[in-house]
Short mmCIF file of C-alpha atoms in Angstrom, two decimals:
data_model
loop_
_atom_site.label_atom_id
_atom_site.label_comp_id
_atom_site.label_asym_id
_atom_site.label_seq_id
_atom_site.Cartn_x
_atom_site.Cartn_y
_atom_site.Cartn_z
CA UNK L 1 75.49 56.26 129.15
CA UNK L 2 78.63 57.41 131.02
CA UNK L 3 80.12 60.62 129.55
CA UNK L 4 83.73 60.76 128.58
CA UNK L 5 85.94 63.29 130.03
CA UNK L 6 87.63 65.12 127.40
CA UNK L 7 90.58 67.55 128.57
CA UNK L 8 90.92 70.52 126.56
CA UNK L 9 94.47 72.09 126.75
CA UNK L 10 94.88 75.54 125.84
CA UNK L 11 97.08 78.59 126.18
CA UNK L 12 101.12 77.74 126.17
CA UNK L 13 104.47 79.41 126.12
CA UNK L 14 103.84 80.67 122.50
CA UNK L 15 103.28 83.92 120.62
CA UNK L 16 99.95 82.39 119.58
CA UNK L 17 98.79 82.17 123.21
CA UNK L 18 96.10 84.73 122.59
CA UNK L 19 94.76 82.77 119.49
CA UNK L 20 94.68 79.44 121.45
CA UNK L 21 92.31 81.18 124.17
CA UNK L 22 89.77 81.96 121.42
CA UNK L 23 89.98 78.33 119.80
CA UNK L 24 89.75 76.88 123.14
CA UNK L 25 86.70 78.85 124.19
CA UNK L 26 84.97 77.79 120.65
CA UNK L 27 85.81 74.13 121.23
CA UNK L 28 84.55 73.93 125.08
CA UNK L 29 81.36 75.65 124.32
CA UNK L 30 80.59 73.63 121.51
CA UNK L 31 81.46 70.12 122.79
CA UNK L 32 78.29 68.15 123.37
CA UNK L 33 77.66 68.13 126.88
CA UNK L 34 75.22 65.30 126.69
CA UNK L 35 78.19 63.25 125.94
CA UNK L 36 81.23 64.70 127.17
CA UNK L 37 82.37 66.06 130.54
CA UNK L 38 84.83 68.90 129.60
CA UNK L 39 88.04 69.43 131.79
CA UNK L 40 89.91 72.47 130.52
CA UNK L 41 93.65 72.40 131.39
CA UNK L 42 95.32 76.02 130.83
CA UNK L 43 99.16 76.64 130.51
CA UNK L 44 100.23 80.17 131.16
CA UNK L 45 102.50 82.25 128.83
CA UNK L 46 105.21 81.49 131.49
CA UNK L 47 104.42 77.74 131.03
CA UNK L 48 102.75 77.02 134.35
CA UNK L 49 99.98 74.41 134.20
CA UNK L 50 96.25 74.69 135.86
CA UNK L 51 93.12 73.01 135.96
CA UNK L 52 90.31 75.91 135.27
CA UNK L 53 86.53 75.11 136.39
CA UNK L 54 85.27 78.34 135.67
CA UNK L 55 83.16 80.10 133.04
CA UNK L 56 84.41 79.78 129.52
CA UNK L 57 83.94 83.33 128.82
CA UNK L 58 87.09 84.21 131.00
CA UNK L 59 89.20 81.98 128.82
CA UNK L 60 88.17 84.03 125.78
CA UNK L 61 88.77 87.31 127.99
CA UNK L 62 92.00 86.20 129.43
CA UNK L 63 90.75 86.73 132.89
CA UNK L 64 90.74 82.65 133.77
CA UNK L 65 94.02 82.57 135.81
CA UNK L 66 92.44 85.15 138.09
CA UNK L 67 89.34 83.34 138.87
CA UNK L 68 89.11 81.26 142.21
CA UNK L 69 87.95 78.22 139.84
CA UNK L 70 91.67 78.02 138.78
CA UNK L 71 94.35 75.76 140.67
CA UNK L 72 97.71 74.51 139.76
CA UNK L 73 98.05 71.19 138.02
CA UNK L 74 100.38 68.63 136.35
CA UNK L 75 99.52 65.91 134.02
CA UNK L 76 100.53 62.46 135.29
CA UNK L 77 103.14 60.99 132.91
CA UNK L 78 102.17 57.29 134.71
CA UNK L 79 101.18 55.26 131.53
CA UNK L 80 97.77 54.34 132.10
CA UNK L 81 96.94 56.45 135.03
CA UNK L 82 95.12 58.99 132.68
CA UNK L 83 95.20 61.73 135.30
CA UNK L 84 95.36 65.49 135.71
CA UNK L 85 96.49 66.05 139.33
CA UNK L 86 94.96 69.18 140.85
CA UNK L 87 96.71 70.94 143.83
CA UNK L 88 94.02 72.92 146.24
CA UNK L 89 96.32 74.18 149.11
CA UNK L 90 97.27 70.93 150.85
CA UNK L 91 94.67 68.85 149.06
CA UNK L 92 95.39 67.02 146.12
CA UNK L 93 92.42 65.95 143.43
CA UNK L 94 92.97 63.35 140.83
CA UNK L 95 90.74 64.11 137.70
CA UNK L 96 90.31 61.51 135.15
CA UNK L 97 90.81 61.93 131.26
CA UNK L 98 89.50 59.78 128.90
CA UNK L 99 90.70 61.77 125.63
CA UNK L 100 93.13 64.63 125.39
CA UNK L 101 92.43 67.30 122.97
CA UNK L 102 95.31 70.07 122.44
CA UNK L 103 94.06 73.19 121.18
CA UNK L 104 97.30 74.94 121.49
CA UNK L 105 98.89 76.78 118.32
CA UNK L 106 102.40 77.34 117.59
CA UNK L 107 105.60 76.21 119.65
CA UNK L 108 104.98 73.78 122.11
CA UNK L 109 101.54 73.20 121.20
CA UNK L 110 101.51 72.23 117.59
CA UNK L 111 105.19 70.95 117.13
CA UNK L 112 104.74 67.41 118.80
CA UNK L 113 106.02 68.42 122.47
CA UNK L 114 102.69 68.29 124.12
CA UNK L 115 101.40 65.32 121.95
CA UNK L 116 104.75 63.53 123.20
CA UNK L 117 103.74 63.97 126.72
CA UNK L 118 100.07 62.86 126.15
CA UNK L 119 101.35 59.80 124.24
CA UNK L 120 103.87 58.92 126.86
CA UNK L 121 100.91 59.02 129.64
CA UNK L 122 99.18 56.49 127.25
CA UNK L 123 96.20 59.15 127.16
CA UNK L 124 94.14 58.70 123.60
CA UNK L 125 95.08 61.94 121.64
CA UNK L 126 92.71 63.57 119.46
CA UNK L 127 94.64 64.98 116.52
CA UNK L 128 98.25 64.35 114.97
CA UNK L 129 100.81 62.42 116.74
CA UNK L 130 104.49 63.31 117.58
CA UNK L 131 105.99 62.86 114.27
CA UNK L 132 103.39 64.46 111.90
CA UNK L 133 103.10 67.36 114.32
CA UNK L 134 106.72 68.14 114.42
CA UNK L 135 107.23 67.53 110.59
CA UNK L 136 104.18 69.86 109.66
CA UNK L 137 105.51 72.43 112.04
CA UNK L 138 108.81 72.55 110.02
CA UNK L 139 108.12 74.17 106.82
CA UNK L 140 111.49 73.28 105.28
CA UNK L 141 111.32 69.45 105.96
CA UNK L 142 107.44 69.28 105.08
CA UNK L 143 108.24 70.81 101.67
CA UNK L 144 110.94 68.41 101.09
CA UNK L 145 108.78 65.31 101.91
CA UNK L 146 105.94 66.74 99.76
CA UNK L 147 108.30 67.42 96.81
CA UNK L 148 109.73 63.89 97.06
CA UNK L 149 106.15 62.54 96.78
CA UNK L 150 105.77 64.43 93.46
CA UNK L 151 103.45 67.30 94.87
CA UNK L 152 104.49 71.00 93.56
CA UNK L 153 106.20 73.26 96.12
CA UNK L 154 107.75 76.61 95.84
CA UNK L 155 111.42 77.06 95.31
CA UNK L 156 113.03 77.82 98.51
CA UNK L 157 116.27 78.59 100.61
CA UNK L 158 116.82 77.71 104.20
CA UNK L 159 119.41 79.29 106.50
CA UNK L 160 120.40 78.78 110.16
CA UNK L 161 121.50 81.31 112.37
CA UNK L 162 125.11 81.45 110.77
CA UNK L 163 124.33 82.38 107.25
CA UNK L 164 125.99 84.05 104.15
CA UNK L 165 124.24 87.41 103.33
CA UNK L 166 125.45 86.88 99.65
CA UNK L 167 123.63 83.61 99.49
CA UNK L 168 120.45 85.29 100.60
CA UNK L 169 120.81 88.03 97.83
CA UNK L 170 121.89 85.46 95.17
CA UNK L 171 118.66 83.39 95.94
CA UNK L 172 116.75 86.73 95.86
CA UNK L 173 117.94 87.67 92.16
CA UNK L 174 117.66 83.90 90.89
CA UNK L 175 114.07 83.68 91.69
CA UNK L 176 112.96 87.24 91.57
CA UNK L 177 110.66 89.59 93.78
CA UNK L 178 108.60 89.41 95.46
CA UNK L 179 109.65 86.78 98.26
CA UNK L 180 108.56 85.37 101.43
CA UNK L 181 110.59 85.17 104.13
CA UNK L 182 109.39 82.93 107.16
CA UNK L 183 110.56 81.20 110.37
CA UNK L 184 110.54 77.69 109.71
CA UNK L 185 108.67 76.85 112.64
CA UNK L 186 106.08 79.20 113.65
CA UNK L 187 102.39 79.90 112.72
CA UNK L 188 99.77 82.32 112.52
CA UNK L 189 102.17 84.35 110.18
CA UNK L 190 104.41 85.48 112.98
CA UNK L 191 107.64 86.69 111.69
CA UNK L 192 106.66 86.56 108.16
CA UNK L 193 107.35 89.13 105.69
CA UNK L 194 106.50 89.78 101.89
CA UNK L 195 109.72 91.19 100.67
CA UNK L 196 109.51 93.40 97.53
CA UNK L 197 112.93 94.47 96.94
CA UNK L 198 116.59 93.29 97.45
CA UNK L 199 117.14 96.24 100.23
CA UNK L 200 114.50 94.75 102.48
CA UNK L 201 115.33 91.03 102.42
CA UNK L 202 118.02 91.18 105.17
CA UNK L 203 116.16 92.91 107.58
CA UNK L 204 113.12 90.60 107.18
CA UNK L 205 115.47 87.60 107.88
CA UNK L 206 116.72 89.47 111.07
CA UNK L 207 112.89 89.78 112.00
CA UNK L 208 112.59 85.80 111.31
CA UNK L 209 114.96 85.06 113.36
CA UNK L 210 113.18 86.50 116.39
CA UNK L 211 110.76 83.45 116.15
CA UNK L 212 112.88 80.70 115.49
CA UNK L 213 116.56 79.44 114.65
CA UNK L 214 115.92 78.58 111.09
CA UNK L 215 114.41 80.82 108.33
CA UNK L 216 113.11 79.79 104.97
CA UNK L 217 113.13 82.31 101.94
CA UNK L 218 110.52 81.33 99.38
CA UNK L 219 109.67 82.45 96.15
CA UNK L 220 106.23 84.02 95.46
CA UNK L 221 103.51 81.71 93.81
CA UNK L 222 101.26 83.66 91.32
CA UNK L 223 97.56 82.97 92.26
CA UNK L 224 95.77 82.63 95.40
CA UNK L 225 95.54 80.66 98.34
CA UNK L 226 93.10 77.58 98.82
CA UNK L 227 92.66 75.29 101.69
CA UNK L 228 90.99 72.13 102.63
CA UNK L 229 89.81 70.89 105.78
CA UNK L 230 90.55 66.81 106.34
CA UNK L 231 89.45 65.02 109.24
CA UNK L 232 90.00 60.98 109.81
CA UNK L 233 92.44 58.38 110.44
CA UNK L 234 92.61 55.92 107.45
CA UNK L 235 89.16 56.75 106.05
CA UNK L 236 89.24 60.84 105.59
CA UNK L 237 86.58 63.52 105.23
CA UNK L 238 87.42 66.43 103.31
CA UNK L 239 85.42 69.71 103.71
CA UNK L 240 84.67 71.97 100.84
CA UNK L 241 87.75 74.07 99.43
CA UNK L 242 87.96 77.61 100.62
CA UNK L 243 89.60 80.43 98.78
CA UNK L 244 91.19 83.57 100.33
CA UNK L 245 90.66 86.73 98.36
CA UNK L 246 93.20 89.44 99.34
CA UNK L 247 93.26 93.45 98.70
CA UNK L 248 96.92 93.34 98.74
CA UNK L 249 99.77 92.39 100.81
CA UNK L 250 99.42 88.75 102.08
CA UNK L 251 97.22 86.61 104.57
CA UNK L 252 99.17 87.90 107.82
CA UNK L 253 98.27 87.82 111.52
CA UNK L 254 95.83 90.74 111.33
CA UNK L 255 93.97 89.40 108.28
CA UNK L 256 93.62 85.94 109.39
CA UNK L 257 91.72 86.97 112.54
CA UNK L 258 89.89 90.12 111.88
CA UNK L 259 89.37 89.81 107.90
CA UNK L 260 89.73 93.80 108.16
CA UNK L 261 90.55 93.83 103.93
CA UNK L 262 90.36 90.32 102.81
CA UNK L 263 87.52 87.61 102.37
CA UNK L 264 86.96 84.16 102.53
CA UNK L 265 84.91 82.19 100.11
CA UNK L 266 83.70 78.72 100.74
CA UNK L 267 83.19 76.88 98.71
CA UNK L 268 86.00 78.60 96.53
CA UNK L 269 85.08 80.25 93.35
CA UNK L 270 86.65 77.42 91.11
CA UNK L 271 85.25 74.90 88.91
CA UNK L 272 84.28 71.26 89.95
CA UNK L 273 87.52 69.59 88.53
CA UNK L 274 89.69 71.72 90.04
CA UNK L 275 88.31 71.65 93.47
CA UNK L 276 88.51 67.77 92.92
CA UNK L 277 92.16 68.33 92.18
CA UNK L 278 92.96 70.22 95.21
CA UNK L 279 91.05 67.95 97.66
CA UNK L 280 92.96 65.17 96.32
CA UNK L 281 96.35 66.86 96.69
CA UNK L 282 95.25 67.65 100.18
CA UNK L 283 94.37 63.94 100.63
CA UNK L 284 97.85 62.96 99.69
CA UNK L 285 99.53 65.46 101.80
CA UNK L 286 97.72 64.36 104.85
CA UNK L 287 98.93 60.88 104.27
CA UNK L 288 102.64 61.79 102.95
CA UNK L 289 102.98 63.64 106.24
CA UNK L 290 101.34 61.03 108.54
CA UNK L 291 98.53 63.54 109.79
CA UNK L 292 95.67 61.85 111.66
CA UNK L 293 92.62 63.24 113.53
CA UNK L 294 92.31 66.65 111.85
CA UNK L 295 94.44 69.15 109.99
CA UNK L 296 94.17 72.04 107.62
CA UNK L 297 96.07 71.71 104.29
CA UNK L 298 96.88 75.13 102.74
CA UNK L 299 97.76 75.30 98.86
CA UNK L 300 98.15 77.95 96.30
CA UNK L 301 96.42 77.66 92.94
CA UNK L 302 97.99 79.42 89.98
CA UNK L 303 96.42 81.02 87.01
CA UNK L 304 97.49 77.94 85.15
CA UNK L 305 95.58 75.88 87.73
CA UNK L 306 98.69 74.28 89.27
CA UNK L 307 98.25 73.34 92.91
CA UNK L 308 101.32 74.00 94.86
CA UNK L 309 101.50 73.18 98.40
CA UNK L 310 102.16 76.10 101.25
CA UNK L 311 101.89 74.43 104.66
CA UNK L 312 99.88 72.23 106.81
CA UNK L 313 98.17 73.48 110.21
CA UNK L 314 97.95 70.24 112.69
CA UNK L 315 95.75 72.19 114.89
CA UNK L 316 93.83 74.83 112.74
CA UNK L 317 92.39 77.94 114.34
CA UNK L 318 88.82 77.34 115.72
CA UNK L 319 87.71 80.89 116.32
CA UNK L 320 84.80 82.50 114.80
CA UNK L 321 86.68 83.42 111.83
CA UNK L 322 88.57 80.20 111.51
CA UNK L 323 88.54 78.17 108.17
CA UNK L 324 88.35 74.55 109.34
CA UNK L 325 84.98 74.74 111.06
CA UNK L 326 83.84 76.84 108.00
CA UNK L 327 84.96 74.33 105.43
CA UNK L 328 83.21 71.49 107.26
CA UNK L 329 80.14 73.45 107.53
CA UNK L 330 79.81 73.93 103.79
CA UNK L 331 80.39 70.08 103.42
CA UNK L 332 77.22 69.69 105.87
CA UNK L 333 79.18 69.04 108.90
CA UNK L 334 78.53 71.23 112.09
CA UNK L 335 81.15 72.66 114.34
CA UNK L 336 79.65 70.03 117.08
CA UNK L 337 79.64 67.08 114.67
CA UNK L 338 83.27 67.84 113.73
CA UNK L 339 84.38 67.87 117.41
CA UNK L 340 82.36 64.56 118.15
CA UNK L 341 84.09 62.94 115.13
CA UNK L 342 87.50 63.89 116.44
CA UNK L 343 87.07 62.67 119.77
CA UNK L 344 85.38 59.60 118.81
CA UNK L 345 88.28 58.69 116.29
CA UNK L 346 90.79 59.30 119.15
CA UNK L 347 89.19 56.74 121.08
CA UNK L 348 89.09 54.19 118.37
CA UNK L 349 92.46 54.84 117.27
CA UNK L 350 93.61 54.13 120.83
CA UNK L 351 91.96 50.77 121.12
CA UNK L 352 93.53 49.70 118.14
CA UNK L 353 96.84 51.05 119.60
CA UNK L 354 96.17 49.18 122.89
CA UNK L 355 95.37 45.89 121.12
CA UNK L 356 98.58 45.86 119.27
CA UNK L 357 100.76 46.39 122.33
#
C-alpha cells in the first residue's frame, strides 16, 4: 500500500514557538511509519519557511535550522498541486503533500491563518478549519457564541487599545476580586494575570496588551478546571474528563509545561453523572464553534457542579505533559491511534468536499 505523505508544520512567528517544537517532535515520532511518510515543515520565529529532513531530536532541541538537512521552502498556493517547493542552491525540489497537519500554537498557527493557506492550496487539512480556528482563538467572541447557545460562561469585559480606566475599575468592583486579565487572542497563558486587588488591575491590563490588541477581564469562577479531548467531524470521540489540581495561583505557562506544583488527574475525581454532563457540554461547544478534526475543550466545575466554559484549544499541546493525549489514552486510544484517526478523517472530509465542488 502506498504511504500517504503527512506534512507536519511546526514553529512559527509566535511566543509559543518553543512549545510547538516539543509538540511537533512528539507527533513526528509517533506517526505510524508503516502508513505515513512524514514531511516536516519548519517556520522560524522570524517567519521564514524551511523543509527539514534531519533527525527529529534536533527539532525538540531547537537545533533544526543549523542542520544541513534544512533548506528554504514555500508551500505552493496553486490549488490542487499539493506541493512543498524546496530550494537547494540552484536546484528546486517539489515534494507532494497528501495531508497537512499544523502543530503550531498561538498566533499564525492556531488562529486560522495557516489553515487558510492550506485550504487555499486545496490540501486536505487535519484539524479545525479557518472559521473555527479564528473563533476559538478569540476568547471574547467564542464566549458570546457559547452563551447564545445556552452554555454558562464567566462574566467578562473586553477592551481595545483605547480604553477607559474607570470602566475597568468599575467592572472589577462589580464582580469582585480576584479577576483574570487575558489577551483575547493568545494561548499557553501568555499575558495572563490573576489579579487579587484593584491596585494591580491596570498594570495587568498593560501586560496583556503586549500580546494582543484586545484584552478580556473575567470574573473568577470558584471550583477547578476540567477538560475534554474531542476528536472527529460529524461523529465525535470524547476522551476521559481530566482535572487540574492547583496548589495556588492559576494554571500558567510554567505549570502547563512542567507541573511543578500542580497535578492532572485523568479520569477526573468526579462522579459519573457529572463527567457525562461535562462531556455533553464539550460536545455541544465543539459543534457550536464549528470544530472538526480535534480540539481540547476547557471548562470549570464549580462546587455546585455547574459547568462553565473557559476556552477551546484547536491545536492542543502534544508534549509529554499534554492533556489531550492523556485523556485519549485514558479512554483506551493510544497516541499513534489518535494521530491515525486525525489524518484519516482529514482525507475523508477532503474527498466529501471535492465531491461537492
